[in-house]
mmCIF file of C-alpha atoms in Angstrom:
data_model
loop_
_atom_site.group_PDB
_atom_site.id
_atom_site.type_symbol
_atom_site.label_atom_id
_atom_site.label_comp_id
_atom_site.label_asym_id
_atom_site.label_seq_id
_atom_site.Cartn_x
_atom_site.Cartn_y
_atom_site.Cartn_z
ATOM 1 C CA MET A 1 31.463 53.010 -8.847
ATOM 2 C CA ASN A 2 29.066 53.055 -5.905
ATOM 3 C CA HIS A 3 27.103 56.248 -6.548
ATOM 4 C CA SER A 4 25.018 55.699 -3.411
ATOM 5 C CA LYS A 5 27.868 57.321 -1.462
ATOM 6 C CA ARG A 6 26.645 60.626 -2.901
ATOM 7 C CA ILE A 7 23.269 60.540 -1.169
ATOM 8 C CA SER A 8 22.503 63.274 1.339
ATOM 9 C CA VAL A 9 19.361 64.357 3.167
ATOM 10 C CA VAL A 10 17.764 67.494 4.587
ATOM 11 C CA THR A 11 17.863 66.601 8.273
ATOM 12 C CA ASP A 12 14.382 67.875 9.153
ATOM 13 C CA GLU A 13 12.916 65.405 6.663
ATOM 14 C CA ILE A 14 13.874 62.812 9.279
ATOM 15 C CA SER A 15 13.496 64.689 12.555
ATOM 16 C CA GLN A 16 13.794 68.094 14.218
ATOM 17 C CA ASP A 17 16.066 66.356 16.724
ATOM 18 C CA PHE A 18 19.410 66.989 15.040
ATOM 19 C CA ASP A 19 21.333 64.222 16.798
ATOM 20 C CA TYR A 20 18.635 61.685 15.999
ATOM 21 C CA ALA A 21 18.425 62.797 12.367
ATOM 22 C CA LEU A 22 22.188 62.343 12.015
ATOM 23 C CA ASP A 23 22.006 58.880 13.582
ATOM 24 C CA VAL A 24 19.307 57.795 11.123
ATOM 25 C CA ALA A 25 21.254 59.253 8.199
ATOM 26 C CA ALA A 26 24.362 57.386 9.336
ATOM 27 C CA GLU A 27 22.419 54.114 9.279
ATOM 28 C CA TYR A 28 22.231 54.541 5.504
ATOM 29 C CA GLY A 29 25.880 55.413 5.056
ATOM 30 C CA ILE A 30 25.252 59.142 4.749
ATOM 31 C CA SER A 31 28.046 61.417 5.951
ATOM 32 C CA THR A 32 26.942 64.721 4.383
ATOM 33 C CA VAL A 33 23.653 66.486 5.154
ATOM 34 C CA ASP A 34 21.788 69.714 4.409
ATOM 35 C CA VAL A 35 20.206 71.831 7.151
ATOM 36 C CA ARG A 36 17.003 73.891 7.006
ATOM 37 C CA THR A 37 15.222 73.746 10.373
ATOM 38 C CA VAL A 38 16.718 72.284 13.539
ATOM 39 C CA TRP A 39 14.973 71.928 16.910
ATOM 40 C CA ASN A 40 11.892 73.515 15.285
ATOM 41 C CA GLU A 41 13.782 76.683 14.431
ATOM 42 C CA ASN A 42 14.924 77.985 11.062
ATOM 43 C CA ILE A 43 18.682 77.668 10.680
ATOM 44 C CA VAL A 44 19.032 81.457 10.291
ATOM 45 C CA PHE A 45 17.671 82.056 13.801
ATOM 46 C CA LEU A 46 19.917 79.625 15.677
ATOM 47 C CA SER A 47 22.360 81.127 18.155
ATOM 48 C CA ASP A 48 26.123 80.662 17.994
ATOM 49 C CA ASP A 49 25.868 78.259 20.929
ATOM 50 C CA GLU A 50 23.314 76.180 19.036
ATOM 51 C CA LEU A 51 25.563 76.111 15.976
ATOM 52 C CA GLU A 52 28.395 74.877 18.211
ATOM 53 C CA ARG A 53 26.094 72.148 19.498
ATOM 54 C CA MET A 54 25.339 71.117 15.923
ATOM 55 C CA GLN A 55 29.020 71.036 14.992
ATOM 56 C CA LYS A 56 29.794 68.870 18.003
ATOM 57 C CA ALA A 57 27.106 66.402 16.892
ATOM 58 C CA LEU A 58 28.581 66.372 13.380
ATOM 59 C CA ASP A 59 32.134 65.872 14.646
ATOM 60 C CA GLN A 60 31.076 62.978 16.862
ATOM 61 C CA ARG A 61 29.800 61.166 13.761
ATOM 62 C CA ASN A 62 32.454 62.365 11.297
ATOM 63 C CA MET A 63 29.777 64.149 9.265
ATOM 64 C CA GLN A 64 29.547 67.512 7.514
ATOM 65 C CA ILE A 65 27.045 69.993 6.080
ATOM 66 C CA ASN A 66 26.904 70.628 2.344
ATOM 67 C CA VAL A 67 24.123 73.198 1.859
ATOM 68 C CA ILE A 68 22.732 75.855 4.164
ATOM 69 C CA THR A 69 19.115 75.479 3.059
ATOM 70 C CA SER A 70 18.279 79.092 3.769
ATOM 71 C CA PRO A 71 14.993 80.991 3.292
ATOM 72 C CA PHE A 72 16.705 83.824 1.398
ATOM 73 C CA GLY A 73 14.334 85.185 -1.259
ATOM 74 C CA LYS A 74 11.485 83.010 0.012
ATOM 75 C CA CYS A 75 9.265 86.041 0.431
ATOM 76 C CA VAL A 76 6.928 88.429 -1.333
ATOM 77 C CA PHE A 77 8.252 91.344 -3.363
ATOM 78 C CA PRO A 78 8.746 94.690 -1.596
ATOM 79 C CA SER A 79 6.157 96.038 -4.045
ATOM 80 C CA SER A 80 3.590 93.397 -3.081
ATOM 81 C CA ARG A 81 0.408 94.480 -1.312
ATOM 82 C CA PHE A 82 1.150 91.695 1.185
ATOM 83 C CA SER A 83 4.533 93.180 2.086
ATOM 84 C CA THR A 84 4.897 94.587 5.597
ATOM 85 C CA LYS A 85 7.654 96.120 7.703
ATOM 86 C CA ARG A 86 5.676 95.896 10.911
ATOM 87 C CA LYS A 87 6.837 92.441 11.924
ATOM 88 C CA LYS A 88 9.848 90.195 11.464
ATOM 89 C CA SER A 89 8.307 87.789 9.001
ATOM 90 C CA LEU A 90 10.511 85.783 6.653
ATOM 91 C CA TRP A 91 7.598 85.518 4.253
ATOM 92 C CA ARG A 92 5.938 88.946 4.348
ATOM 93 C CA ASN A 93 8.815 91.274 5.246
ATOM 94 C CA PRO A 94 11.246 91.142 2.311
ATOM 95 C CA GLU A 95 13.550 93.728 3.861
ATOM 96 C CA PHE A 96 13.940 91.543 6.947
ATOM 97 C CA ASN A 97 14.393 88.440 4.778
ATOM 98 C CA LEU A 98 17.158 89.943 2.650
ATOM 99 C CA GLU A 99 18.939 91.514 5.618
ATOM 100 C CA LEU A 100 19.540 87.997 6.934
ATOM 101 C CA PHE A 101 22.017 87.352 4.108
ATOM 102 C CA ASP A 102 25.035 88.314 6.215
ATOM 103 C CA ARG A 103 23.966 85.951 9.002
ATOM 104 C CA ILE A 104 23.465 83.172 6.464
ATOM 105 C CA VAL A 105 27.005 83.779 5.226
ATOM 106 C CA GLU A 106 28.289 83.604 8.824
ATOM 107 C CA ILE A 107 26.542 80.264 9.280
ATOM 108 C CA SER A 108 27.999 78.916 6.037
ATOM 109 C CA ASP A 109 31.453 80.076 7.158
ATOM 110 C CA PHE A 110 30.990 78.364 10.511
ATOM 111 C CA PHE A 111 30.123 75.054 8.840
ATOM 112 C CA LYS A 112 32.853 75.539 6.221
ATOM 113 C CA THR A 113 30.585 75.288 3.182
ATOM 114 C CA PRO A 114 30.235 77.713 0.258
ATOM 115 C CA ASN A 115 26.731 76.521 -0.626
ATOM 116 C CA ILE A 116 23.659 78.627 0.203
ATOM 117 C CA ARG A 117 20.153 77.836 -1.081
ATOM 118 C CA ILE A 118 18.107 80.805 -2.356
ATOM 119 C CA PHE A 119 14.675 81.450 -3.892
ATOM 120 C CA SER A 120 13.365 83.920 -6.464
ATOM 121 C CA PHE A 121 10.474 85.713 -4.681
ATOM 122 C CA PHE A 122 6.876 84.606 -4.414
ATOM 123 C CA GLU A 123 4.676 85.071 -7.464
ATOM 124 C CA LYS A 124 1.944 82.545 -8.107
ATOM 125 C CA ARG A 125 0.260 84.553 -10.863
ATOM 126 C CA LYS A 126 2.184 83.330 -13.873
ATOM 127 C CA SER A 127 0.819 86.169 -15.988
ATOM 128 C CA LYS A 128 2.795 88.579 -13.769
ATOM 129 C CA VAL A 129 6.194 86.870 -13.950
ATOM 130 C CA ASP A 130 7.465 88.780 -16.978
ATOM 131 C CA ASP A 131 6.188 92.078 -15.543
ATOM 132 C CA LYS A 132 8.117 91.531 -12.307
ATOM 133 C CA TRP A 133 11.192 89.928 -13.849
ATOM 134 C CA GLU A 134 13.422 93.009 -13.874
ATOM 135 C CA GLU A 135 12.487 93.810 -10.273
ATOM 136 C CA MET A 136 13.461 90.290 -9.229
ATOM 137 C CA ILE A 137 16.801 90.387 -11.063
ATOM 138 C CA ASN A 138 17.660 93.785 -9.560
ATOM 139 C CA LEU A 139 16.862 92.551 -6.049
ATOM 140 C CA ILE A 140 19.032 89.441 -6.327
ATOM 141 C CA LYS A 141 21.951 90.882 -8.307
ATOM 142 C CA PRO A 142 23.700 92.669 -5.373
ATOM 143 C CA TYR A 143 23.771 89.432 -3.384
ATOM 144 C CA VAL A 144 25.186 87.536 -6.335
ATOM 145 C CA LYS A 145 27.967 90.135 -6.474
ATOM 146 C CA LYS A 146 28.562 89.696 -2.736
ATOM 147 C CA ALA A 147 28.773 85.942 -3.219
ATOM 148 C CA GLU A 148 31.328 86.417 -5.989
ATOM 149 C CA ASN A 149 33.480 88.570 -3.714
ATOM 150 C CA ILE A 150 33.450 86.209 -0.733
ATOM 151 C CA GLY A 151 33.660 82.836 -2.484
ATOM 152 C CA LYS A 152 30.108 81.652 -1.858
ATOM 153 C CA THR A 153 27.848 79.763 -4.255
ATOM 154 C CA LEU A 154 24.172 80.697 -4.311
ATOM 155 C CA LEU A 155 22.044 77.720 -5.284
ATOM 156 C CA LEU A 156 18.702 78.642 -6.817
ATOM 157 C CA GLU A 157 15.890 76.207 -6.099
ATOM 158 C CA ASN A 158 13.228 76.162 -8.803
ATOM 159 C CA ASP A 159 9.826 76.273 -7.102
ATOM 160 C CA TYR A 160 6.302 76.341 -8.493
ATOM 161 C CA MET A 161 5.244 79.095 -6.055
ATOM 162 C CA PHE A 162 8.010 81.472 -7.121
ATOM 163 C CA MET A 163 9.247 83.523 -10.065
ATOM 164 C CA VAL A 164 11.628 80.864 -11.352
ATOM 165 C CA ALA A 165 9.223 77.961 -11.593
ATOM 166 C CA ASP A 166 9.627 76.443 -15.048
ATOM 167 C CA ILE A 167 12.544 75.408 -17.222
ATOM 168 C CA GLU A 168 12.263 78.401 -19.552
ATOM 169 C CA HIS A 169 12.549 80.925 -16.729
ATOM 170 C CA THR A 170 15.316 78.932 -15.056
ATOM 171 C CA ILE A 171 17.481 79.326 -18.153
ATOM 172 C CA ARG A 172 16.547 83.000 -18.418
ATOM 173 C CA PHE A 173 17.501 83.580 -14.768
ATOM 174 C CA PHE A 174 21.005 82.208 -15.241
ATOM 175 C CA GLU A 175 21.487 84.017 -18.540
ATOM 176 C CA ASP A 176 20.446 87.370 -17.078
ATOM 177 C CA LEU A 177 22.591 87.130 -13.939
ATOM 178 C CA ASN A 178 25.493 85.341 -15.654
ATOM 179 C CA SER A 179 27.652 84.555 -12.633
ATOM 180 C CA ASP A 180 29.915 81.697 -11.612
ATOM 181 C CA ALA A 181 28.664 82.287 -8.057
ATOM 182 C CA LEU A 182 25.176 81.176 -9.066
ATOM 183 C CA GLN A 183 24.157 77.576 -9.746
ATOM 184 C CA LEU A 184 21.037 75.409 -9.732
ATOM 185 C CA ILE A 185 19.440 73.058 -7.277
ATOM 186 C CA LEU A 186 17.658 70.852 -9.786
ATOM 187 C CA ASP A 187 14.323 69.877 -8.251
ATOM 188 C CA PRO A 188 12.317 67.606 -10.585
ATOM 189 C CA GLY A 189 9.480 67.406 -8.051
ATOM 190 C CA ASN A 190 9.019 71.156 -8.180
ATOM 191 C CA TYR A 191 9.108 71.201 -11.989
ATOM 192 C CA TYR A 192 6.408 68.539 -11.980
ATOM 193 C CA MET A 193 4.270 70.662 -9.661
ATOM 194 C CA GLU A 194 4.664 73.559 -12.086
ATOM 195 C CA GLY A 195 3.347 71.286 -14.836
ATOM 196 C CA ASP A 196 6.716 71.194 -16.587
ATOM 197 C CA LEU A 197 8.559 68.210 -18.018
ATOM 198 C CA THR A 198 10.653 65.883 -15.861
ATOM 199 C CA THR A 199 12.464 64.051 -18.660
ATOM 200 C CA ARG A 200 16.114 63.659 -19.592
ATOM 201 C CA GLU A 201 15.559 65.875 -22.633
ATOM 202 C CA ALA A 202 14.094 68.635 -20.480
ATOM 203 C CA TYR A 203 17.152 68.824 -18.234
ATOM 204 C CA ALA A 204 19.892 68.319 -20.833
ATOM 205 C CA ASN A 205 20.251 72.088 -21.255
ATOM 206 C CA PHE A 206 21.099 72.495 -17.566
ATOM 207 C CA TYR A 207 23.894 69.938 -17.724
ATOM 208 C CA GLU A 208 25.257 71.237 -21.012
ATOM 209 C CA ARG A 209 25.507 74.697 -19.438
ATOM 210 C CA ASP A 210 27.121 73.200 -16.300
ATOM 211 C CA LEU A 211 24.441 74.721 -14.055
ATOM 212 C CA VAL A 212 23.540 71.774 -11.812
ATOM 213 C CA ASN A 213 25.300 71.891 -8.450
ATOM 214 C CA HIS A 214 22.816 69.921 -6.342
ATOM 215 C CA ILE A 215 19.753 67.706 -6.878
ATOM 216 C CA HIS A 216 16.703 67.589 -4.611
ATOM 217 C CA VAL A 217 14.879 64.272 -4.586
ATOM 218 C CA LYS A 218 11.154 64.212 -3.827
ATOM 219 C CA ASP A 219 8.370 62.370 -5.597
ATOM 220 C CA PRO A 220 4.882 63.858 -6.131
ATOM 221 C CA LYS A 221 1.927 61.503 -5.882
ATOM 222 C CA TYR A 222 -0.667 63.975 -7.116
ATOM 223 C CA MET A 223 -1.306 67.684 -7.323
ATOM 224 C CA ILE A 224 -3.987 69.806 -5.712
ATOM 225 C CA PRO A 225 -4.473 72.430 -8.475
ATOM 226 C CA GLY A 226 -3.573 75.951 -7.442
ATOM 227 C CA ILE A 227 -2.494 74.927 -3.948
ATOM 228 C CA THR A 228 0.220 72.314 -3.511
ATOM 229 C CA GLY A 229 1.067 68.677 -4.045
ATOM 230 C CA ILE A 230 1.085 65.486 -2.053
ATOM 231 C CA PHE A 231 4.443 63.715 -2.011
ATOM 232 C CA THR A 232 5.156 60.060 -1.422
ATOM 233 C CA VAL A 233 8.040 57.619 -1.030
ATOM 234 C CA VAL A 234 10.627 58.263 -3.735
ATOM 235 C CA GLY A 235 10.142 55.694 -6.479
ATOM 236 C CA LYS A 236 6.394 55.435 -5.825
ATOM 237 C CA GLY A 237 5.322 58.726 -7.411
ATOM 238 C CA LYS A 238 5.206 60.401 -10.794
ATOM 239 C CA ILE A 239 8.911 60.884 -11.496
ATOM 240 C CA ASN A 240 11.250 58.357 -13.076
ATOM 241 C CA TYR A 241 14.213 58.852 -10.771
ATOM 242 C CA ASP A 242 16.069 55.913 -12.280
ATOM 243 C CA SER A 243 16.339 58.017 -15.436
ATOM 244 C CA ILE A 244 17.049 61.269 -13.564
ATOM 245 C CA PHE A 245 19.921 59.680 -11.626
ATOM 246 C CA LYS A 246 21.395 58.031 -14.706
ATOM 247 C CA GLN A 247 21.303 61.253 -16.696
ATOM 248 C CA ALA A 248 23.162 63.116 -13.960
ATOM 249 C CA ILE A 249 25.869 60.466 -13.818
ATOM 250 C CA ASP A 250 26.117 60.248 -17.615
ATOM 251 C CA TYR A 251 26.797 63.988 -17.721
ATOM 252 C CA GLY A 252 29.524 63.688 -15.094
ATOM 253 C CA TYR A 253 27.525 65.291 -12.282
ATOM 254 C CA GLU A 254 29.688 65.244 -9.141
ATOM 255 C CA GLY A 255 27.260 66.649 -6.569
ATOM 256 C CA TYR A 256 24.861 65.057 -4.119
ATOM 257 C CA PHE A 257 21.429 63.507 -4.549
ATOM 258 C CA CYS A 258 19.682 65.087 -1.574
ATOM 259 C CA LEU A 259 16.485 63.599 -0.188
ATOM 260 C CA GLU A 260 13.824 66.209 0.557
ATOM 261 C CA THR A 261 10.652 64.129 0.771
ATOM 262 C CA HIS A 262 8.128 66.871 1.706
ATOM 263 C CA ALA A 263 6.028 64.162 3.343
ATOM 264 C CA LEU A 264 3.137 65.554 5.372
ATOM 265 C CA ARG A 265 3.019 62.568 7.729
ATOM 266 C CA ASN A 266 5.382 59.853 8.937
ATOM 267 C CA LYS A 267 8.418 61.810 7.790
ATOM 268 C CA GLU A 268 10.983 59.422 9.191
ATOM 269 C CA GLN A 269 9.378 56.320 7.700
ATOM 270 C CA VAL A 270 8.916 57.969 4.298
ATOM 271 C CA SER A 271 12.545 59.079 4.401
ATOM 272 C CA ARG A 272 13.775 55.604 5.374
ATOM 273 C CA LYS A 273 11.865 53.947 2.527
ATOM 274 C CA SER A 274 13.039 56.624 0.096
ATOM 275 C CA LEU A 275 16.667 56.194 1.132
ATOM 276 C CA LYS A 276 16.437 52.444 0.561
ATOM 277 C CA TYR A 277 15.153 53.079 -2.956
ATOM 278 C CA MET A 278 17.850 55.670 -3.682
ATOM 279 C CA ILE A 279 20.643 53.416 -2.443
ATOM 280 C CA LYS A 280 19.431 50.457 -4.489
ATOM 281 C CA THR A 281 18.941 52.524 -7.632
ATOM 282 C CA LEU A 282 22.243 54.379 -7.469
ATOM 283 C CA ARG A 283 24.177 51.182 -6.755
ATOM 284 C CA GLU A 284 22.757 49.614 -9.899
ATOM 285 C CA ILE A 285 23.712 52.463 -12.238
#
């Protein structure tokens, strides 16, 4: 089987020009993409006319969207001293952030996909995670219930800047919320940045629990402690993606391997080189 047919890409990792990003993706045989920012605007702020323009571009190329890569939950807690209601900030105004859920659902309906990416609230102080855990669960739970009622799937992305950053808390998150409307975007690059394992053994629990809906592919080159990481061409960094891909396939994973390079410079070129590596590797499995 040619598993390279299951490669997708976050379009802004190629270009903010949606048509151009689709054309580049098509060069590599990609027909399914994820969307996060388009024309330098977050997907949640695009008008209906702009969504129509996107759909026309997709239809012209016989392509589709798999995940609405939304910013839901990518914010501070309401109880945070950095929280504010004075401006419409995705990051600092959690009330504004969470109120966008209905619009995100509308966008997912428009593009005929059930899949919505979510986060677990900003908390970099790992000593505070357990203290804030119940608050986080109570904030997310109503939206999980909404997703259950309307046939949507909320895809949690593990992230080293947020509450659910390591493998232990990922498992705890899914156990505590216990919903078929909630699944995982497995992001090995983010686990690496958290200082967690990126091995087959580390992720076996996710597959055995049937949690993995989507896989983000990015490859860290090195970490700037306490700040962020520098990412490189996939296959040139710290993660053994040959093994990650093979494990997914061995477990019967049926989702996409979605390129999200996080390159700071030369995004298109880094994405092109990464796609070549992914195609070659997945064809050989």
